[in-house]
Structure formats: C-alpha cells, structure tokens
DNA sequence: TTATAAAATATTGTAGACAATAATACAGTA
DNA sequence: TACTGTATTATTGTCTACAATATTTTATAA
C-alpha cells in the first residue's frame, strides 16, 4: 500500500506549529525567530517561511515586514466575536444538515450521542473527553451541511481558534449532562428534518456554551499575561 | 513624510496575483508555472512561493505537492454556497452595526446612499459603478459591525470571491433602483437602532441579489469553460 | 499501429549564501 | 547621570544553485 500521505516539509511544519501555538508550546505574543525555528524543526528557512505565511493567513501569528512574527494574543473580546460568528454559522450548518444529511449520517450522529451518554455515566469527572466529544458532534453537523465553504470556514481556521481558547484558558465544559441534552435535542430536530428548529436549537446551544465560558473566564480572569511581551 | 507603506515583495506580488485571478488575467483552472511567474513579476521563486502560500490559504489557487498549483474554477454550486454564507454573516453584520455604529457613521452611510441615488438618476445605464457602490454600502455596514473577525472574513477572502464571480460572469446588478431602495430600508433600520429589522432586511436583500444573479447565470450558462485545463 | 518501458526534460521542493533592514551596544557630549 | 548619535550585531528579505519528483518524449516490442 502507498498510503504515504504525500506532503511537503512546509506542510508538516505548518501543522506542527499550529499545534504548538494552540497548546501554548509557542506562547502567546512570543517572538518567532526564523533560524531558531528552522533548526528546531530540522529544515531550512525557505519552507519555514512558507509555513509561516500560512499561519499568518490563519491569523495565528502576526507579521511585520523587516521586523518579524509573533504569536497572537487572545482576548476576552475576541472570544466574544468568535462566538457571535459561530452562533450564526453553526446555526446555518444545523439548518442545512437537517435538509442534506443522509439517513446513514443521521444514524451515525445518534450513535455518537449514545456513546457520549454512556461515557458520561462511566466517568463523570472526565471533562476532557467530553470536550473532544462535543467537537465530534459539532464536526459531524458541519460536515452534514454539505456546504464545502462553510465546512472549510468552521472546521478550519475558526475551529483552531476555538481549540486554542479552550487549551489556554482551560475552559472545558463543566456541564456535560446539559450539553448532551442539548445535543440530543438538535439531533432529534435533524432526524425529523425540521431545519428551522435545528437552527434555533443550535444557536441557543452555542449561546449557552458562550455564557458558560464567559462566566468561568470572569472568575479566573487576569491569570494569564506572562513573561513575554 | 514617510508614508512609504512599507511592504515586502511577496506581499506586493500576492496582491497583484489576487487581482490577476479575479479579473481573469490568470484564467480559471490555469496551471501556474513558478519560474515563469517569477520572471513576469521580476522576483525570484522564494517570495513568489510565499505569495502562492497565501493565495492557497485564500483558496484562490489549489496546490498539489510535487505537481503544482492551479487557479480555482468557479461553479454555480459554489456561488450558491457563498451566498448562503453571506446572507447569514452580513445579516449578523447589519444587526451588530445597528447596535454599534456611531452617529457620525450613520450619517456617512446615509450620505453615501444619497450620492448613489443621484448617480443612478444621472446615468441610468452605468451598472458598473452601481456594482462598486453596492460594495461600498455593504463594506460600510461590515465595518460598522465592529467585529474584527467578522470584518476580516467578509471583507477578506469571501469578498474577493464575490468580486471574482462578478468579473468572470459579468453579473453586475441590473436592478440598481431596487437595490438602492433596499439599501435605504436597511439604512433606516440602522439609524433607528432596530437591530433585528436590519438583520432581516439585509438577509432578504442578499437573498434577492442571489436570485437575480442565479437567474442571469441560468440564461448565459455554459458560456465559459475555455482553452485551458 | 498500439502499448509499454526507458530516457530525457521540465518543474517543484529544499538548502545555503548574500543583501537590506532593524535592534542593540557603545561612546561621546551636555 | 541622562541623552544622542554612531558602530556593531542580529534578523529578516531575497536570490541562486542543487536535489527530488513528475511529466514528456522517444524507442522498442507485440
């Protein structure tokens, strides 16, 4: 088999750097030194700069000509912006999914939620898995919309940002049961092909998630802002 | 004064190539030869490849490792996808603008529409200007939303795509009076701070525009598809 | 004549060196 | 001591050359 997943150095390093930024290995606001990064990843500066061009396009880093690149810094305000957009776009995705998902896809979605429910019963402290499970659910619906550009937007740059906020602010869901209930409601609406209801439920779901996260960020606020400027 | 607008070769060439793709100088589906392009723009392949990385991130070109890059090809289906997304996002922008625009900004928006009205009276055939004027109006509202990420999404990649469709399919508005009327309605709602109405009107406006464009594309269909594959 | 395989060519991917700009350290002066 | 201008260093931007892969051409055999 030649499932070698052919790719280029720039691609591989780009992926790695995305993860480094999201997980905080490359800290917020950190200056990115090209020769050093090239050495770390074992490549030359050419491909590295291509990777950085893509990171810039994803808005994970900012670049100033002749000065250099820095990792972005997250903010409460931007998180609000992102959730406003997610609410609208994922609402659209749910609406389209209710119209476009096949019977098989709907079945898989239901099975996914069942497994989540079982997992919550088994380990009622493990919120990390729930977090990823939440991702799976939303990811399935996004895919189900069949709108490729919408999929690219939500499952691409925007999703990386959401992941980054979750990692860096450690705001995994603390309400897995409630979230699962809302997921089930959305799933039912999709199964019944009730597009408008699916859209409305999804928007409310994301709005709830936002309020939850905001509340938790308030409490722990001003914990970040560290050694780099 | 040193308003030199400092920038890099990759940036300049990227901008130029964006325009070449949108206007069709680089035709849909065309293979992009790196040495040739580098020669044309008078730079080496390094910066050129950085520019292409950004074009790829904007999804104006597609790249296959070890094979090369091609300009994207537009399709009826993708245009539908884009309008679905625009309807949602610009609806959100109108809603936010109604809440966030300053008194001065609202005044400017009204003045812009007045000048459009005057222009339509003066030259009732000039649809190209109307097209750009339409852009100005939407652009103002997007900016007025004050949601920077939303602004980036709508005024960035997505907007370039819309421009590209307009150029390549020559679908400028053939209903300037009607469009202006709808613009005035939206403007009024924003002036009154009626966010929900502004959102609803904007969604309907874009939906109308989409129907108009689709109708015209139907008639001229299968006129494209040319000499390059 | 058609199909297959090998050679030749062209194109992309990568590395390293040089040039230009910015950041830093240092010295001189008020 | 504080400040300004200069020299030094470091970093980014760019170019050229080479390596690896893909494409095209040519030759050979069925």
Short mmCIF file of C-alpha atoms (C1' of nucleotides) in Angstrom, two decimals:
data_model
loop_
_atom_site.label_atom_id
_atom_site.label_comp_id
_atom_site.label_asym_id
_atom_site.label_seq_id
_atom_site.Cartn_x
_atom_site.Cartn_y
_atom_site.Cartn_z
CA UNK A 1 0.00 0.00 0.00
CA UNK A 2 1.24 3.53 -0.67
CA UNK A 3 -0.99 5.42 1.73
CA UNK A 4 2.08 7.54 2.39
CA UNK A 5 0.03 10.76 2.58
CA UNK A 6 2.42 12.64 0.35
CA UNK A 7 3.19 16.11 1.60
CA UNK A 8 5.88 18.74 1.87
CA UNK A 9 8.14 19.98 4.65
CA UNK A 10 6.31 23.28 4.80
CA UNK A 11 3.01 21.45 5.30
CA UNK A 12 4.32 19.23 8.06
CA UNK A 13 5.98 22.08 9.91
CA UNK A 14 2.88 24.22 9.50
CA UNK A 15 0.75 21.56 11.14
CA UNK A 16 3.23 21.13 13.96
CA UNK A 17 3.40 24.86 14.56
CA UNK A 18 -0.39 25.13 14.59
CA UNK A 19 -0.42 22.59 17.39
CA UNK A 20 2.44 24.29 19.19
CA UNK A 21 0.56 27.56 19.14
CA UNK A 22 -2.75 26.05 20.19
CA UNK A 23 -1.26 24.11 23.08
CA UNK A 24 0.90 27.02 24.16
CA UNK A 25 4.29 25.45 23.42
CA UNK A 26 4.73 28.62 21.44
CA UNK A 27 3.38 31.09 23.95
CA UNK A 28 1.04 33.98 23.22
CA UNK A 29 2.85 37.04 21.99
CA UNK A 30 6.12 35.17 21.65
CA UNK A 31 8.57 36.37 19.04
CA UNK A 32 9.30 33.79 16.36
CA UNK A 33 12.94 33.56 15.41
CA UNK A 34 13.31 32.03 11.97
CA UNK A 35 16.79 30.49 12.19
CA UNK A 36 15.98 29.04 15.59
CA UNK A 37 12.64 27.57 14.48
CA UNK A 38 14.24 26.19 11.34
CA UNK A 39 16.87 24.47 13.44
CA UNK A 40 14.27 23.08 15.86
CA UNK A 41 12.25 21.54 13.07
CA UNK A 42 15.29 20.46 11.14
CA UNK A 43 14.51 22.35 7.95
CA UNK A 44 15.82 25.42 6.19
CA UNK A 45 14.27 28.84 6.31
CA UNK A 46 12.59 28.57 2.90
CA UNK A 47 9.90 26.03 3.78
CA UNK A 48 9.65 27.51 7.27
CA UNK A 49 8.71 30.87 5.86
CA UNK A 50 6.09 29.24 3.66
CA UNK A 51 4.63 27.60 6.73
CA UNK A 52 4.62 30.95 8.48
CA UNK A 53 2.84 32.54 5.56
CA UNK A 54 0.04 30.09 6.07
CA UNK A 55 -0.02 30.66 9.82
CA UNK A 56 -0.32 34.34 9.08
CA UNK A 57 -3.23 33.68 6.74
CA UNK A 58 -4.88 31.66 9.51
CA UNK A 59 -4.26 34.64 11.80
CA UNK A 60 -2.42 32.53 14.34
CA UNK A 61 0.60 34.80 14.02
CA UNK A 62 1.07 38.42 13.03
CA UNK A 63 3.93 39.59 10.87
CA UNK A 64 5.58 42.96 10.47
CA UNK A 65 7.83 43.43 7.44
CA UNK A 66 11.52 43.54 8.34
CA UNK A 67 10.70 43.08 11.99
CA UNK A 68 9.34 39.59 12.40
CA UNK A 69 6.45 37.46 13.52
CA UNK A 70 4.73 36.99 16.87
CA UNK A 71 2.13 34.55 18.10
CA UNK A 72 -1.24 36.23 18.51
CA UNK A 73 -2.56 37.10 21.94
CA UNK A 74 -6.05 36.02 22.85
CA UNK A 75 -8.56 38.31 24.46
CA UNK A 76 -11.93 38.19 26.07
CA UNK A 77 -13.30 40.50 23.39
CA UNK A 78 -12.12 38.33 20.52
CA UNK A 79 -13.61 35.25 22.11
CA UNK A 80 -16.94 37.06 22.16
CA UNK A 81 -16.52 37.90 18.49
CA UNK A 82 -15.80 34.29 17.64
CA UNK A 83 -18.85 33.02 19.47
CA UNK A 84 -21.08 35.54 17.73
CA UNK A 85 -19.85 34.20 14.41
CA UNK A 86 -20.02 30.56 15.45
CA UNK A 87 -23.59 31.01 16.61
CA UNK A 88 -24.63 32.25 13.20
CA UNK A 89 -22.58 29.90 11.08
CA UNK A 90 -23.20 26.73 13.06
CA UNK A 91 -26.87 27.65 13.16
CA UNK A 92 -26.77 27.70 9.38
CA UNK A 93 -24.87 24.42 9.37
CA UNK A 94 -27.54 22.76 11.52
CA UNK A 95 -30.27 24.05 9.25
CA UNK A 96 -28.54 22.76 6.14
CA UNK A 97 -27.67 19.47 7.83
CA UNK A 98 -31.32 18.87 8.62
CA UNK A 99 -32.02 19.20 4.92
CA UNK A 100 -28.97 17.46 3.49
CA UNK A 101 -27.86 14.67 5.80
CA UNK A 102 -28.47 11.13 4.60
CA UNK A 103 -30.29 8.56 6.70
CA UNK A 104 -27.00 6.83 7.42
CA UNK A 105 -25.38 10.01 8.59
CA UNK A 106 -28.29 10.74 10.90
CA UNK A 107 -27.98 7.25 12.35
CA UNK A 108 -24.26 7.75 12.98
CA UNK A 109 -24.95 11.05 14.69
CA UNK A 110 -27.40 9.37 17.05
CA UNK A 111 -24.94 6.56 17.78
CA UNK A 112 -22.26 9.14 18.56
CA UNK A 113 -24.53 10.81 21.12
CA UNK A 114 -25.41 7.47 22.68
CA UNK A 115 -21.73 6.69 23.18
CA UNK A 116 -21.23 10.12 24.73
CA UNK A 117 -24.07 9.46 27.14
CA UNK A 118 -22.58 6.13 28.13
CA UNK A 119 -19.19 7.74 28.65
CA UNK A 120 -20.60 10.44 30.91
CA UNK A 121 -22.21 7.77 33.06
CA UNK A 122 -18.95 5.80 33.26
CA UNK A 123 -16.64 8.67 34.19
CA UNK A 124 -18.45 11.73 35.42
CA UNK A 125 -15.30 13.75 36.00
CA UNK A 126 -13.60 13.32 32.64
CA UNK A 127 -14.49 16.60 31.02
CA UNK A 128 -11.63 16.49 28.52
CA UNK A 129 -13.16 13.67 26.56
CA UNK A 130 -16.49 15.44 26.71
CA UNK A 131 -14.79 18.43 25.23
CA UNK A 132 -13.49 16.40 22.32
CA UNK A 133 -16.83 14.63 22.07
CA UNK A 134 -18.53 17.98 21.79
CA UNK A 135 -16.15 18.70 18.98
CA UNK A 136 -17.09 15.48 17.24
CA UNK A 137 -20.78 16.34 17.41
CA UNK A 138 -20.38 19.79 16.00
CA UNK A 139 -17.94 18.48 13.44
CA UNK A 140 -20.47 15.92 12.22
CA UNK A 141 -23.15 18.53 11.77
CA UNK A 142 -20.80 20.87 9.99
CA UNK A 143 -19.85 18.09 7.60
CA UNK A 144 -23.52 17.27 7.19
CA UNK A 145 -24.28 20.73 5.89
CA UNK A 146 -22.62 19.71 2.61
CA UNK A 147 -21.64 23.33 2.10
CA UNK A 148 -17.92 22.95 1.41
CA UNK A 149 -17.04 26.57 2.01
CA UNK A 150 -18.94 26.60 5.28
CA UNK A 151 -17.12 23.42 6.26
CA UNK A 152 -13.77 24.99 5.45
CA UNK A 153 -14.55 28.07 7.49
CA UNK A 154 -15.85 26.30 10.57
CA UNK A 155 -13.64 23.22 10.59
CA UNK A 156 -10.60 25.25 9.54
CA UNK A 157 -9.24 28.48 10.94
CA UNK A 158 -12.15 29.27 13.22
CA UNK A 159 -12.08 25.87 14.83
CA UNK A 160 -8.36 26.12 15.55
CA UNK A 161 -9.02 29.34 17.38
CA UNK A 162 -11.73 27.76 19.50
CA UNK A 163 -9.36 24.92 20.36
CA UNK A 164 -6.71 27.46 21.30
CA UNK A 165 -9.01 29.28 23.69
CA UNK A 166 -10.03 26.01 25.29
CA UNK A 167 -6.43 24.96 25.84
CA UNK A 168 -5.06 28.25 27.01
CA UNK A 169 -7.91 29.20 29.29
CA UNK A 170 -8.60 25.61 30.37
CA UNK A 171 -12.28 26.10 29.82
CA UNK A 172 -13.52 22.61 29.13
CA UNK A 173 -17.22 22.08 29.59
CA UNK A 174 -18.36 21.75 33.18
CA UNK A 175 -21.87 20.89 32.17
CA UNK A 176 -21.57 17.70 30.13
CA UNK A 177 -25.06 16.45 31.01
CA UNK A 178 -26.72 19.69 29.96
CA UNK A 179 -24.67 19.89 26.78
CA UNK A 180 -25.55 16.31 25.89
CA UNK A 181 -29.23 17.07 26.40
CA UNK A 182 -28.99 19.98 24.02
CA UNK A 183 -27.12 17.85 21.53
CA UNK A 184 -29.89 15.29 21.65
CA UNK A 185 -32.48 17.96 21.01
CA UNK A 186 -30.60 19.16 17.97
CA UNK A 187 -30.14 15.61 16.75
CA UNK A 188 -33.88 14.95 17.02
CA UNK A 189 -34.69 18.06 15.02
CA UNK A 190 -32.27 16.96 12.32
CA UNK A 191 -33.71 13.46 12.27
CA UNK A 192 -37.15 14.91 11.74
CA UNK A 193 -35.85 17.23 9.05
CA UNK A 194 -37.05 20.26 10.99
CA UNK A 195 -34.44 22.68 9.65
CA UNK A 196 -35.64 25.83 11.38
CA UNK A 197 -35.86 24.16 14.76
CA UNK A 198 -32.39 22.64 14.33
CA UNK A 199 -31.05 26.09 13.54
CA UNK A 200 -32.73 27.68 16.51
CA UNK A 201 -31.60 24.96 18.92
CA UNK A 202 -28.03 25.14 17.69
CA UNK A 203 -27.91 28.89 18.13
CA UNK A 204 -29.26 28.60 21.65
CA UNK A 205 -26.80 25.80 22.41
CA UNK A 206 -23.80 27.86 21.35
CA UNK A 207 -25.16 30.85 23.17
CA UNK A 208 -25.38 28.75 26.35
CA UNK A 209 -21.85 27.50 25.84
CA UNK A 210 -20.65 31.05 25.42
CA UNK A 211 -22.33 32.25 28.60
CA UNK A 212 -20.82 29.33 30.46
CA UNK A 213 -17.33 30.04 29.21
CA UNK A 214 -17.59 33.76 29.80
CA UNK A 215 -18.72 33.19 33.34
CA UNK A 216 -15.76 30.94 34.05
CA UNK A 217 -13.34 33.33 32.43
CA UNK A 218 -14.61 36.14 34.61
CA UNK A 219 -13.77 34.21 37.76
CA UNK A 220 -10.24 33.24 36.81
CA UNK A 221 -9.56 36.48 34.95
CA UNK A 222 -6.14 38.12 34.78
CA UNK A 223 -4.44 34.79 35.42
CA UNK A 224 -2.63 34.86 32.08
CA UNK A 225 -0.36 37.62 30.76
CA UNK A 226 3.06 36.21 31.38
CA UNK A 227 6.75 36.52 30.79
CA UNK A 228 6.72 37.55 27.15
CA UNK A 229 5.59 40.77 25.60
CA UNK B 1 6.59 62.36 5.06
CA UNK B 2 7.46 58.69 5.01
CA UNK B 3 4.05 57.25 4.19
CA UNK B 4 6.00 54.72 2.15
CA UNK B 5 3.64 51.86 3.09
CA UNK B 6 6.48 49.54 3.85
CA UNK B 7 5.94 46.07 2.50
CA UNK B 8 7.65 43.05 1.01
CA UNK B 9 7.95 41.59 -2.49
CA UNK B 10 5.82 38.60 -1.54
CA UNK B 11 3.07 40.96 -0.36
CA UNK B 12 3.09 43.05 -3.49
CA UNK B 13 3.11 40.07 -5.82
CA UNK B 14 0.38 38.43 -3.77
CA UNK B 15 -1.86 41.44 -4.21
CA UNK B 16 -1.13 41.60 -7.91
CA UNK B 17 -1.88 37.93 -8.35
CA UNK B 18 -5.14 38.24 -6.44
CA UNK B 19 -6.20 40.86 -8.94
CA UNK B 20 -4.97 38.83 -11.89
CA UNK B 21 -7.03 35.88 -10.74
CA UNK B 22 -10.13 37.94 -10.03
CA UNK B 23 -10.05 39.74 -13.36
CA UNK B 24 -9.22 36.58 -15.28
CA UNK B 25 -5.72 37.57 -16.40
CA UNK B 26 -4.85 34.29 -14.77
CA UNK B 27 -7.65 32.17 -16.15
CA UNK B 28 -9.71 29.67 -14.20
CA UNK B 29 -8.04 26.29 -13.94
CA UNK B 30 -4.80 27.62 -15.39
CA UNK B 31 -1.59 25.95 -14.36
CA UNK B 32 0.79 28.27 -12.54
CA UNK B 33 4.40 27.87 -13.59
CA UNK B 34 6.69 29.19 -10.87
CA UNK B 35 9.75 30.18 -12.93
CA UNK B 36 7.54 31.88 -15.50
CA UNK B 37 5.53 33.80 -12.89
CA UNK B 38 8.71 34.79 -11.08
CA UNK B 39 10.11 36.17 -14.33
CA UNK B 40 6.91 38.05 -15.12
CA UNK B 41 6.86 39.77 -11.74
CA UNK B 42 10.60 40.26 -11.70
CA UNK B 43 11.27 38.36 -8.49
CA UNK B 44 12.77 35.03 -7.54
CA UNK B 45 10.88 31.91 -6.68
CA UNK B 46 11.25 32.29 -2.92
CA UNK B 47 8.94 35.26 -2.37
CA UNK B 48 6.72 34.01 -5.18
CA UNK B 49 6.12 30.78 -3.34
CA UNK B 50 5.29 32.70 -0.18
CA UNK B 51 2.73 34.69 -2.12
CA UNK B 52 1.31 31.46 -3.50
CA UNK B 53 1.05 30.03 0.00
CA UNK B 54 -1.21 32.92 0.87
CA UNK B 55 -3.25 32.53 -2.29
CA UNK B 56 -3.71 28.91 -1.35
CA UNK B 57 -4.87 29.91 2.13
CA UNK B 58 -7.36 32.29 0.49
CA UNK B 59 -8.45 29.34 -1.65
CA UNK B 60 -7.87 31.24 -4.87
CA UNK B 61 -5.50 28.52 -6.03
CA UNK B 62 -5.17 24.83 -5.26
CA UNK B 63 -1.84 23.15 -4.80
CA UNK B 64 -0.77 19.54 -5.15
CA UNK B 65 2.62 18.61 -3.68
CA UNK B 66 5.27 17.95 -6.33
CA UNK B 67 2.77 18.69 -9.07
CA UNK B 68 1.96 22.37 -8.85
CA UNK B 69 -0.73 24.97 -8.46
CA UNK B 70 -3.83 25.83 -10.48
CA UNK B 71 -6.26 28.70 -10.34
CA UNK B 72 -9.59 27.59 -8.90
CA UNK B 73 -12.57 27.07 -11.17
CA UNK B 74 -15.82 28.73 -10.22
CA UNK B 75 -19.10 26.90 -10.24
CA UNK B 76 -22.77 27.59 -9.92
CA UNK B 77 -22.88 25.38 -6.82
CA UNK B 78 -20.10 27.24 -5.05
CA UNK B 79 -21.71 30.58 -5.78
CA UNK B 80 -24.84 29.28 -4.06
CA UNK B 81 -22.72 28.24 -1.09
CA UNK B 82 -21.14 31.66 -0.87
CA UNK B 83 -24.46 33.43 -0.93
CA UNK B 84 -25.84 31.22 1.79
CA UNK B 85 -22.90 32.22 3.96
CA UNK B 86 -23.03 35.88 3.02
CA UNK B 87 -26.72 36.02 3.87
CA UNK B 88 -26.03 34.80 7.37
CA UNK B 89 -22.86 36.74 8.05
CA UNK B 90 -23.93 40.04 6.53
CA UNK B 91 -27.22 39.67 8.35
CA UNK B 92 -25.22 39.46 11.55
CA UNK B 93 -23.12 42.43 10.45
CA UNK B 94 -26.23 44.55 9.90
CA UNK B 95 -27.57 43.58 13.30
CA UNK B 96 -24.33 44.46 15.02
CA UNK B 97 -23.96 47.66 13.00
CA UNK B 98 -27.37 48.83 14.16
CA UNK B 99 -26.12 48.46 17.72
CA UNK B 100 -22.55 49.65 17.33
CA UNK B 101 -22.38 52.34 14.64
CA UNK B 102 -21.73 55.88 15.85
CA UNK B 103 -23.97 58.78 14.89
CA UNK B 104 -21.30 60.02 12.51
CA UNK B 105 -21.01 56.68 10.79
CA UNK B 106 -24.75 56.50 10.33
CA UNK B 107 -24.72 59.95 8.78
CA UNK B 108 -21.98 58.95 6.37
CA UNK B 109 -23.92 55.85 5.38
CA UNK B 110 -26.95 57.97 4.55
CA UNK B 111 -24.84 60.41 2.55
CA UNK B 112 -23.34 57.51 0.61
CA UNK B 113 -26.80 56.29 -0.35
CA UNK B 114 -27.86 59.80 -1.38
CA UNK B 115 -24.90 60.04 -3.73
CA UNK B 116 -25.77 56.66 -5.18
CA UNK B 117 -29.30 57.84 -5.83
CA UNK B 118 -28.05 60.92 -7.58
CA UNK B 119 -25.68 58.87 -9.69
CA UNK B 120 -28.42 56.49 -10.79
CA UNK B 121 -30.51 59.47 -11.91
CA UNK B 122 -27.58 60.92 -13.85
CA UNK B 123 -26.53 57.80 -15.71
CA UNK B 124 -29.17 55.12 -15.75
CA UNK B 125 -27.08 52.63 -17.71
CA UNK B 126 -23.87 52.67 -15.70
CA UNK B 127 -24.28 49.49 -13.75
CA UNK B 128 -20.56 49.07 -13.07
CA UNK B 129 -20.41 51.99 -10.73
CA UNK B 130 -23.55 50.76 -9.06
CA UNK B 131 -21.81 47.48 -8.55
CA UNK B 132 -18.92 49.17 -6.81
CA UNK B 133 -21.34 51.41 -4.95
CA UNK B 134 -23.14 48.35 -3.74
CA UNK B 135 -19.81 47.18 -2.47
CA UNK B 136 -19.24 50.42 -0.63
CA UNK B 137 -22.57 50.14 1.14
CA UNK B 138 -22.02 46.60 2.27
CA UNK B 139 -18.45 47.43 3.16
CA UNK B 140 -19.57 50.28 5.42
CA UNK B 141 -22.01 48.08 7.27
CA UNK B 142 -19.44 45.33 7.70
CA UNK B 143 -17.02 47.85 9.16
CA UNK B 144 -19.80 49.22 11.33
CA UNK B 145 -20.29 45.85 12.98
CA UNK B 146 -17.04 46.47 14.89
CA UNK B 147 -16.49 42.71 14.99
CA UNK B 148 -12.94 42.50 13.68
CA UNK B 149 -13.04 38.83 12.86
CA UNK B 150 -16.32 39.22 11.04
CA UNK B 151 -14.81 42.12 9.14
CA UNK B 152 -11.80 40.04 8.19
CA UNK B 153 -13.95 37.19 6.94
CA UNK B 154 -16.37 39.27 4.90
CA UNK B 155 -14.04 41.99 3.64
CA UNK B 156 -11.23 39.48 3.06
CA UNK B 157 -11.29 36.14 1.31
CA UNK B 158 -15.04 35.91 0.86
CA UNK B 159 -15.28 39.33 -0.68
CA UNK B 160 -12.53 38.54 -3.18
CA UNK B 161 -14.53 35.52 -4.27
CA UNK B 162 -17.64 37.60 -4.79
CA UNK B 163 -15.63 40.07 -6.85
CA UNK B 164 -14.26 37.20 -8.92
CA UNK B 165 -17.71 35.86 -9.72
CA UNK B 166 -18.89 39.32 -10.72
CA UNK B 167 -15.95 39.82 -13.07
CA UNK B 168 -15.89 36.41 -14.62
CA UNK B 169 -19.61 36.01 -15.11
CA UNK B 170 -20.21 39.68 -15.83
CA UNK B 171 -23.13 39.73 -13.46
CA UNK B 172 -23.35 43.32 -12.40
CA UNK B 173 -26.64 44.44 -10.94
CA UNK B 174 -29.41 45.09 -13.44
CA UNK B 175 -31.71 46.41 -10.79
CA UNK B 176 -29.91 49.43 -9.33
CA UNK B 177 -33.14 51.22 -8.35
CA UNK B 178 -34.50 48.22 -6.48
CA UNK B 179 -31.17 47.58 -4.79
CA UNK B 180 -30.93 51.21 -3.71
CA UNK B 181 -34.41 51.04 -2.26
CA UNK B 182 -33.43 48.00 -0.21
CA UNK B 183 -30.25 49.75 0.88
CA UNK B 184 -32.29 52.70 2.10
CA UNK B 185 -34.54 50.42 4.09
CA UNK B 186 -31.57 48.82 5.78
CA UNK B 187 -30.05 52.22 6.45
CA UNK B 188 -33.24 53.41 8.10
CA UNK B 189 -33.38 50.40 10.35
CA UNK B 190 -29.79 51.00 11.38
CA UNK B 191 -30.45 54.68 12.02
CA UNK B 192 -33.31 53.73 14.31
CA UNK B 193 -31.18 51.14 16.04
CA UNK B 194 -33.63 48.40 15.11
CA UNK B 195 -31.10 45.56 15.04
CA UNK B 196 -33.47 42.70 14.28
CA UNK B 197 -35.13 44.55 11.43
CA UNK B 198 -31.77 45.49 9.96
CA UNK B 199 -30.73 41.86 10.10
CA UNK B 200 -33.92 40.66 8.46
CA UNK B 201 -33.79 43.27 5.71
CA UNK B 202 -30.16 42.51 4.95
CA UNK B 203 -30.84 38.81 4.66
CA UNK B 204 -33.72 39.45 2.30
CA UNK B 205 -31.62 41.88 0.30
CA UNK B 206 -28.85 39.36 -0.24
CA UNK B 207 -31.38 36.68 -0.99
CA UNK B 208 -32.87 38.91 -3.68
CA UNK B 209 -29.44 39.60 -5.11
CA UNK B 210 -28.73 35.91 -5.23
CA UNK B 211 -31.95 35.10 -7.04
CA UNK B 212 -31.19 37.85 -9.52
CA UNK B 213 -27.70 36.57 -10.21
CA UNK B 214 -28.77 32.96 -10.43
CA UNK B 215 -31.45 33.84 -12.93
CA UNK B 216 -28.95 35.65 -15.12
CA UNK B 217 -26.42 32.86 -14.87
CA UNK B 218 -29.02 30.37 -15.99
CA UNK B 219 -29.64 32.27 -19.22
CA UNK B 220 -26.00 32.69 -20.19
CA UNK B 221 -24.96 29.29 -18.83
CA UNK B 222 -22.20 27.17 -20.37
CA UNK B 223 -20.57 30.20 -21.93
CA UNK B 224 -17.35 29.73 -20.02
CA UNK B 225 -15.14 26.60 -19.97
CA UNK B 226 -12.31 27.51 -22.27
CA UNK B 227 -8.94 26.71 -23.68
CA UNK B 228 -7.09 25.59 -20.57
CA UNK B 229 -7.48 22.52 -18.49
"C1'" DT C 1 -0.35 0.58 -35.17
"C1'" DT C 2 -0.67 0.40 -30.32
"C1'" DA C 3 1.17 -0.33 -25.87
"C1'" DT C 4 4.82 -0.41 -22.77
"C1'" DA C 5 9.25 0.92 -20.90
"C1'" DA C 6 13.17 3.75 -20.60
"C1'" DA C 7 15.45 8.08 -21.21
"C1'" DA C 8 15.30 12.97 -21.34
"C1'" DT C 9 13.27 17.12 -19.89
"C1'" DA C 10 10.85 20.24 -17.07
"C1'" DT C 11 9.05 21.60 -12.67
"C1'" DT C 12 8.69 21.59 -7.87
"C1'" DG C 13 10.96 21.24 -3.19
"C1'" DT C 14 14.87 22.44 -0.39
"C1'" DA C 15 19.15 24.30 1.12
"C1'" DG C 16 22.59 27.70 1.70
"C1'" DA C 17 24.62 32.32 0.78
"C1'" DC C 18 24.18 37.22 0.30
"C1'" DA C 19 21.84 41.86 0.87
"C1'" DA C 20 18.99 45.04 3.37
"C1'" DT C 21 16.81 46.43 7.33
"C1'" DA C 22 16.10 46.71 12.28
"C1'" DA C 23 17.66 46.09 17.06
"C1'" DT C 24 21.31 46.56 20.24
"C1'" DA C 25 25.54 48.15 22.39
"C1'" DC C 26 28.69 51.57 22.89
"C1'" DA C 27 30.88 56.02 23.06
"C1'" DG C 28 30.76 60.84 23.36
"C1'" DT C 29 28.62 65.07 24.95
"C1'" DA C 30 25.68 68.08 27.65
"C1'" DT D 1 23.71 60.93 35.06
"C1'" DA D 2 20.93 61.20 31.05
"C1'" DC D 3 20.71 61.66 26.23
"C1'" DT D 4 22.01 61.41 21.40
"C1'" DG D 5 24.48 59.64 17.56
"C1'" DT D 6 27.33 56.01 15.74
"C1'" DA D 7 29.06 51.35 15.23
"C1'" DT D 8 28.10 46.66 15.80
"C1'" DT D 9 25.31 42.77 15.82
"C1'" DA D 10 21.34 40.11 14.76
"C1'" DT D 11 17.37 39.16 11.98
"C1'" DT D 12 14.62 39.36 8.05
"C1'" DG D 13 14.18 39.51 2.90
"C1'" DT D 14 15.87 37.82 -1.37
"C1'" DC D 15 18.49 35.28 -4.77
"C1'" DT D 16 20.97 31.38 -6.84
"C1'" DA D 17 22.02 26.63 -7.03
"C1'" DC D 18 21.04 21.88 -6.24
"C1'" DA D 19 18.05 17.67 -5.27
"C1'" DA D 20 13.87 15.11 -5.85
"C1'" DT D 21 9.78 14.31 -8.16
"C1'" DA D 22 6.70 14.41 -12.05
"C1'" DT D 23 5.94 14.89 -16.95
"C1'" DT D 24 7.01 14.30 -21.62
"C1'" DT D 25 9.38 12.23 -25.31
"C1'" DT D 26 11.45 8.52 -27.60
"C1'" DA D 27 12.45 3.89 -28.57
"C1'" DT D 28 11.26 -0.88 -28.57
"C1'" DA D 29 8.28 -4.85 -28.85
"C1'" DA D 30 3.92 -7.11 -29.51
#
